[in-house]
Amino acid sequence: MSKSGKDLGLDRRIPRRDILHGFGATAALAGLGRSSTLLAADQPVAPLDADYYPPALAGLRGNHRGSWEAAHDLALENRQDWGPVQEPEDPYDLVVVGGGISGLSTAYFYLQKRPGSRVLILDNHDDFGGHARRNEFQLDGQTLIGHAGSQAFADPSRWSRETHRLLAELGIEPERFPDYYDSDFYARHGLTFGFFFDEASYGENRYVPLSTPWGHGPVGFRDPQIAPHRAVESFPLAPEARAQLAALYAMEQAEVDHRAAGLSAERLNRMSYLEFARDYLGVDHPEALGVIVPMPEAIETVGFDAQPVRYGSGYGLPVPAAVLQQRPVDSFVRHFPDGIATVSRQLVAQLFPSAVGSSADLHSGSAAVDDLMTARIDYSQLDRPDRTLKLRLNSTAVNVIHDDVPERSRQVLVTYFTNGRAYRARSGQVVLACYNMMIPHLCPTLPQAQRRAMYRLIKSPLVYSNVVLGNWHAVKAQGFGGAYCPGCLHSMAFVDFPTSIGRYRQPDDPDRPIILHLEWAPTNPGMSKADQNEGGHLRITMTPFREIERSVREQLAGLLGPGGFDPANDIAAMTVNRHPHGYAWTPDPVRGWDGEGPEPHLVARQPFHRIAIANSDAGARFTFDTAIDQAYRAVGELFA
């Protein structure tokens, strides 16, 4: 039975509920965080003051209100009139559009080559970092830190020399990640991983622990000591569906290989796991498929209808030996409390030392990372009129054009929109480290082939929600550590990574607050990955916070209710990080690149005279190291 809004706690005030819906967050920051001093003649935006601190905002974050409207006006309505354009500043040597890891890395690499240059970084959000941002919560004297997007460091063996060098210069030592991660936390508290079936979808609320690998999230869960094919017997499904899933989990490798006889590795790599399970492994009951198809959604942003056979092995499902791949078990051990936001914060600390004051000695290696983890960035130091390097937030670029025929140009004119006014910055060079799909709208004189290629780089939408519980006795009583949630809006939920570093300690006492992390990727099974992603953008953007909040409260009430959880009393804060344009474009994992000529990102990232292209989109991989590598390449092209 569905709970009322009052039972769920929708009538309760939780921290900053006045800006939870995202409709006042940016305005609140702009109003409360700006200095009251008059604007200098050469300064389009008043300096931010010490009250400005976006990581502490709860509610609707990510692509928050105020960060996307101007871009949508440009891309969807073809808006060209932005009112009178003011040009109050002296020319820059470099303007970077995009303040994520790629944009920050661009400024870092550029200044290494040309120290003392005048550099302006523009970002449309109220915070830096792009997807690599953090959420902070204060409750009962305790600080809790969660990741707002970029989650974990992928396999270091794939990192370039430039990425390794940059991390070393930032004091980040990948070999220390196992020291930060409490590998015994989940088992010590009896927390398992499994499946959660919600009442609205399955007729009852039931959490079933499952002893099987999973493809996304923390490691070290307690083994429930029951074989997966036996655990499936507790799934609230039709008997035939349970029987098919039990047979699937019990299937020996020899039997899988026998059923796949005649299928080449190439054919298997062009076949979805859904097709393989249905046509070769005997799993065709809709309820059985409804359990396994959504499993990879949270990490891949599509289900097994659009993921190849080999991906099944990472989720504990049988695959033929010809495509069996071993996923590193420590992939998600490489995680800071704020995910990869530490990289963007370390970059800001290097570029703007006064923003961290005496919080960290930036040349003392890992000690700086430890100290900065709990330090508060002083945003008032990011855009000062007396500095040659500026990071200007809440500023959306709307036009980027050479001042003459590109071949004869001496400058690039960058028009941006902030606080309801348009400004222009002149620069000798520009790097566009923003969503590559936006670039044809920003830069209308790009060659047509390059514009067409950029339009193909459709990003994958996703939502990361962080929920703070005042205590986690119900979590421990239920034995819940993480779960696939096939019937829920958020298809995955888990107790946040048990990572401690420096003065920041992961809660180990159930009496203390803790973060639950939930993930949602809107899908439309049966369509290509690109088509599903394109449709998901709109769904995420149009779903109001209130609807997401209700869904989260209902999900947690059903999941943790047997342990004594009360959503009205136990939820202390909630932040929903909305990323309609999330992961970078990659070739379709089943169909591959089916167009003519080179893959689109290779065409899209070509330099355009004084303009170079960065962002992970330009590398067709949604990893932080790709963002860094593309920044390094773009800067190199400017100096070629």
Short mmCIF file of N, CA and C in Angstrom, two decimals, residues 465-534:
data_model
loop_
_atom_site.label_atom_id
_atom_site.label_comp_id
_atom_site.label_asym_id
_atom_site.label_seq_id
_atom_site.Cartn_x
_atom_site.Cartn_y
_atom_site.Cartn_z
N SER A 465 21.76 10.41 -6.50
CA SER A 465 21.08 10.98 -5.34
C SER A 465 21.78 10.54 -4.06
N ASN A 466 22.06 11.50 -3.19
CA ASN A 466 22.67 11.22 -1.89
C ASN A 466 21.67 11.54 -0.79
N VAL A 467 21.42 10.57 0.06
CA VAL A 467 20.45 10.70 1.14
C VAL A 467 21.16 10.50 2.48
N VAL A 468 21.04 11.47 3.35
CA VAL A 468 21.67 11.39 4.67
C VAL A 468 20.65 10.86 5.68
N LEU A 469 21.05 9.80 6.37
CA LEU A 469 20.24 9.26 7.46
C LEU A 469 20.81 9.73 8.79
N GLY A 470 19.92 10.08 9.72
CA GLY A 470 20.39 10.53 11.03
C GLY A 470 21.10 9.44 11.79
N ASN A 471 20.73 8.18 11.53
CA ASN A 471 21.43 7.01 12.07
C ASN A 471 21.16 5.86 11.12
N TRP A 472 21.89 4.77 11.28
CA TRP A 472 21.70 3.67 10.34
C TRP A 472 21.45 2.32 11.03
N HIS A 473 20.72 2.39 12.13
CA HIS A 473 20.34 1.15 12.83
C HIS A 473 19.45 0.28 11.93
N ALA A 474 18.54 0.90 11.20
CA ALA A 474 17.66 0.11 10.32
C ALA A 474 18.46 -0.54 9.20
N VAL A 475 19.47 0.17 8.70
CA VAL A 475 20.33 -0.39 7.65
C VAL A 475 21.01 -1.66 8.17
N LYS A 476 21.56 -1.57 9.37
CA LYS A 476 22.27 -2.71 9.94
C LYS A 476 21.30 -3.84 10.28
N ALA A 477 20.14 -3.49 10.82
CA ALA A 477 19.16 -4.52 11.16
C ALA A 477 18.68 -5.28 9.92
N GLN A 478 18.56 -4.61 8.81
CA GLN A 478 18.12 -5.23 7.57
C GLN A 478 19.27 -5.96 6.88
N GLY A 479 20.50 -5.67 7.28
CA GLY A 479 21.65 -6.29 6.63
C GLY A 479 21.85 -5.79 5.22
N PHE A 480 21.42 -4.55 4.96
CA PHE A 480 21.49 -4.00 3.61
C PHE A 480 22.78 -3.25 3.39
N GLY A 481 23.51 -3.64 2.34
CA GLY A 481 24.69 -2.89 1.94
C GLY A 481 24.52 -2.28 0.57
N GLY A 482 23.84 -3.00 -0.33
CA GLY A 482 23.61 -2.50 -1.67
C GLY A 482 22.63 -3.41 -2.39
N ALA A 483 21.98 -2.88 -3.44
CA ALA A 483 20.99 -3.69 -4.14
C ALA A 483 20.70 -3.15 -5.52
N TYR A 484 20.44 -4.09 -6.44
CA TYR A 484 19.75 -3.74 -7.67
C TYR A 484 18.28 -3.59 -7.31
N CYS A 485 17.63 -2.61 -7.91
CA CYS A 485 16.23 -2.32 -7.58
C CYS A 485 15.45 -2.23 -8.89
N PRO A 486 15.12 -3.38 -9.51
CA PRO A 486 14.62 -3.37 -10.88
C PRO A 486 13.29 -2.66 -11.09
N GLY A 487 12.48 -2.49 -10.07
CA GLY A 487 11.19 -1.84 -10.27
C GLY A 487 11.16 -0.38 -9.89
N CYS A 488 12.27 0.14 -9.38
CA CYS A 488 12.30 1.50 -8.82
C CYS A 488 12.87 2.51 -9.82
N LEU A 489 12.59 3.77 -9.55
CA LEU A 489 13.18 4.84 -10.37
C LEU A 489 14.69 4.77 -10.31
N HIS A 490 15.25 4.71 -9.10
CA HIS A 490 16.68 4.51 -8.93
C HIS A 490 16.93 3.00 -8.94
N SER A 491 17.62 2.53 -9.97
CA SER A 491 17.77 1.08 -10.14
C SER A 491 18.89 0.50 -9.31
N MET A 492 19.61 1.34 -8.58
CA MET A 492 20.66 0.86 -7.69
C MET A 492 20.72 1.75 -6.46
N ALA A 493 21.01 1.12 -5.32
CA ALA A 493 21.17 1.84 -4.06
C ALA A 493 22.23 1.13 -3.24
N PHE A 494 23.04 1.89 -2.53
CA PHE A 494 24.02 1.26 -1.64
C PHE A 494 24.46 2.24 -0.56
N VAL A 495 24.95 1.68 0.54
CA VAL A 495 25.59 2.47 1.58
C VAL A 495 26.88 3.02 0.99
N ASP A 496 27.06 4.33 1.11
CA ASP A 496 28.17 4.97 0.41
C ASP A 496 29.52 4.36 0.78
N PHE A 497 30.46 4.52 -0.15
CA PHE A 497 31.79 3.92 -0.02
C PHE A 497 32.41 4.20 1.34
N PRO A 498 32.93 3.17 2.02
CA PRO A 498 33.56 3.37 3.33
C PRO A 498 35.00 3.86 3.18
N THR A 499 35.14 5.13 2.85
CA THR A 499 36.44 5.71 2.55
C THR A 499 36.78 6.80 3.56
N SER A 500 37.95 6.70 4.15
CA SER A 500 38.42 7.70 5.12
C SER A 500 39.78 8.19 4.69
N ILE A 501 40.00 9.49 4.87
CA ILE A 501 41.28 10.08 4.47
C ILE A 501 41.52 11.33 5.32
N GLY A 502 42.73 11.44 5.84
CA GLY A 502 43.05 12.59 6.67
C GLY A 502 42.12 12.68 7.86
N ARG A 503 41.57 13.88 8.08
CA ARG A 503 40.66 14.07 9.21
C ARG A 503 39.24 13.61 8.91
N TYR A 504 38.98 13.23 7.66
CA TYR A 504 37.63 12.78 7.31
C TYR A 504 37.51 11.28 7.56
N ARG A 505 36.54 10.89 8.40
CA ARG A 505 36.38 9.49 8.75
C ARG A 505 34.98 9.02 8.36
N GLN A 506 34.93 7.88 7.69
CA GLN A 506 33.66 7.24 7.36
C GLN A 506 32.98 6.80 8.66
N PRO A 507 31.68 7.10 8.85
CA PRO A 507 31.00 6.69 10.08
C PRO A 507 31.05 5.17 10.27
N ASP A 508 31.38 4.76 11.49
CA ASP A 508 31.43 3.33 11.82
C ASP A 508 30.48 2.97 12.95
N ASP A 509 29.78 3.96 13.46
CA ASP A 509 28.86 3.78 14.57
C ASP A 509 27.43 3.99 14.06
N PRO A 510 26.56 3.00 14.16
CA PRO A 510 25.18 3.15 13.66
C PRO A 510 24.40 4.28 14.31
N ASP A 511 24.89 4.81 15.42
CA ASP A 511 24.22 5.95 16.03
C ASP A 511 24.49 7.25 15.27
N ARG A 512 25.51 7.25 14.40
CA ARG A 512 25.92 8.45 13.70
C ARG A 512 25.30 8.51 12.31
N PRO A 513 25.26 9.70 11.71
CA PRO A 513 24.70 9.83 10.35
C PRO A 513 25.54 9.09 9.31
N ILE A 514 24.89 8.77 8.19
CA ILE A 514 25.57 8.09 7.09
C ILE A 514 24.88 8.47 5.78
N ILE A 515 25.57 8.27 4.66
CA ILE A 515 25.01 8.58 3.34
C ILE A 515 24.61 7.29 2.63
N LEU A 516 23.40 7.26 2.10
CA LEU A 516 22.98 6.24 1.15
C LEU A 516 23.05 6.87 -0.24
N HIS A 517 23.59 6.12 -1.19
CA HIS A 517 23.76 6.62 -2.55
C HIS A 517 22.86 5.83 -3.48
N LEU A 518 22.07 6.54 -4.31
CA LEU A 518 21.14 5.91 -5.25
C LEU A 518 21.41 6.45 -6.65
N GLU A 519 21.17 5.59 -7.67
CA GLU A 519 21.48 5.98 -9.04
C GLU A 519 20.32 5.65 -9.98
N TRP A 520 20.06 6.58 -10.89
CA TRP A 520 18.97 6.44 -11.85
C TRP A 520 19.47 6.84 -13.23
N ALA A 521 19.27 5.96 -14.20
CA ALA A 521 19.53 6.29 -15.60
C ALA A 521 18.26 5.95 -16.38
N PRO A 522 17.59 6.94 -16.94
CA PRO A 522 16.33 6.68 -17.66
C PRO A 522 16.59 5.90 -18.94
N THR A 523 15.87 4.82 -19.13
CA THR A 523 16.08 3.97 -20.30
C THR A 523 14.77 3.73 -21.04
N ASN A 524 14.90 3.25 -22.25
CA ASN A 524 13.75 2.86 -23.07
C ASN A 524 14.15 1.60 -23.83
N PRO A 525 14.09 0.43 -23.15
CA PRO A 525 14.62 -0.81 -23.72
C PRO A 525 14.07 -1.10 -25.12
N GLY A 526 14.97 -1.61 -25.94
CA GLY A 526 14.62 -1.95 -27.31
C GLY A 526 15.16 -0.97 -28.33
N MET A 527 15.54 0.21 -27.88
CA MET A 527 16.10 1.22 -28.78
C MET A 527 17.62 1.17 -28.70
N SER A 528 18.28 1.83 -29.65
CA SER A 528 19.73 1.92 -29.59
C SER A 528 20.14 2.76 -28.38
N LYS A 529 21.40 2.64 -27.98
CA LYS A 529 21.90 3.41 -26.84
C LYS A 529 21.73 4.90 -27.09
N ALA A 530 22.06 5.37 -28.28
CA ALA A 530 21.96 6.80 -28.58
C ALA A 530 20.52 7.28 -28.48
N ASP A 531 19.58 6.49 -29.00
CA ASP A 531 18.17 6.89 -28.95
C ASP A 531 17.65 6.88 -27.52
N GLN A 532 18.08 5.89 -26.73
CA GLN A 532 17.67 5.86 -25.32
C GLN A 532 18.22 7.07 -24.58
N ASN A 533 19.48 7.39 -24.83
CA ASN A 533 20.10 8.52 -24.15
C ASN A 533 19.43 9.84 -24.54
N GLU A 534 19.11 9.98 -25.82
CA GLU A 534 18.49 11.22 -26.27
C GLU A 534 17.14 11.43 -25.61
#
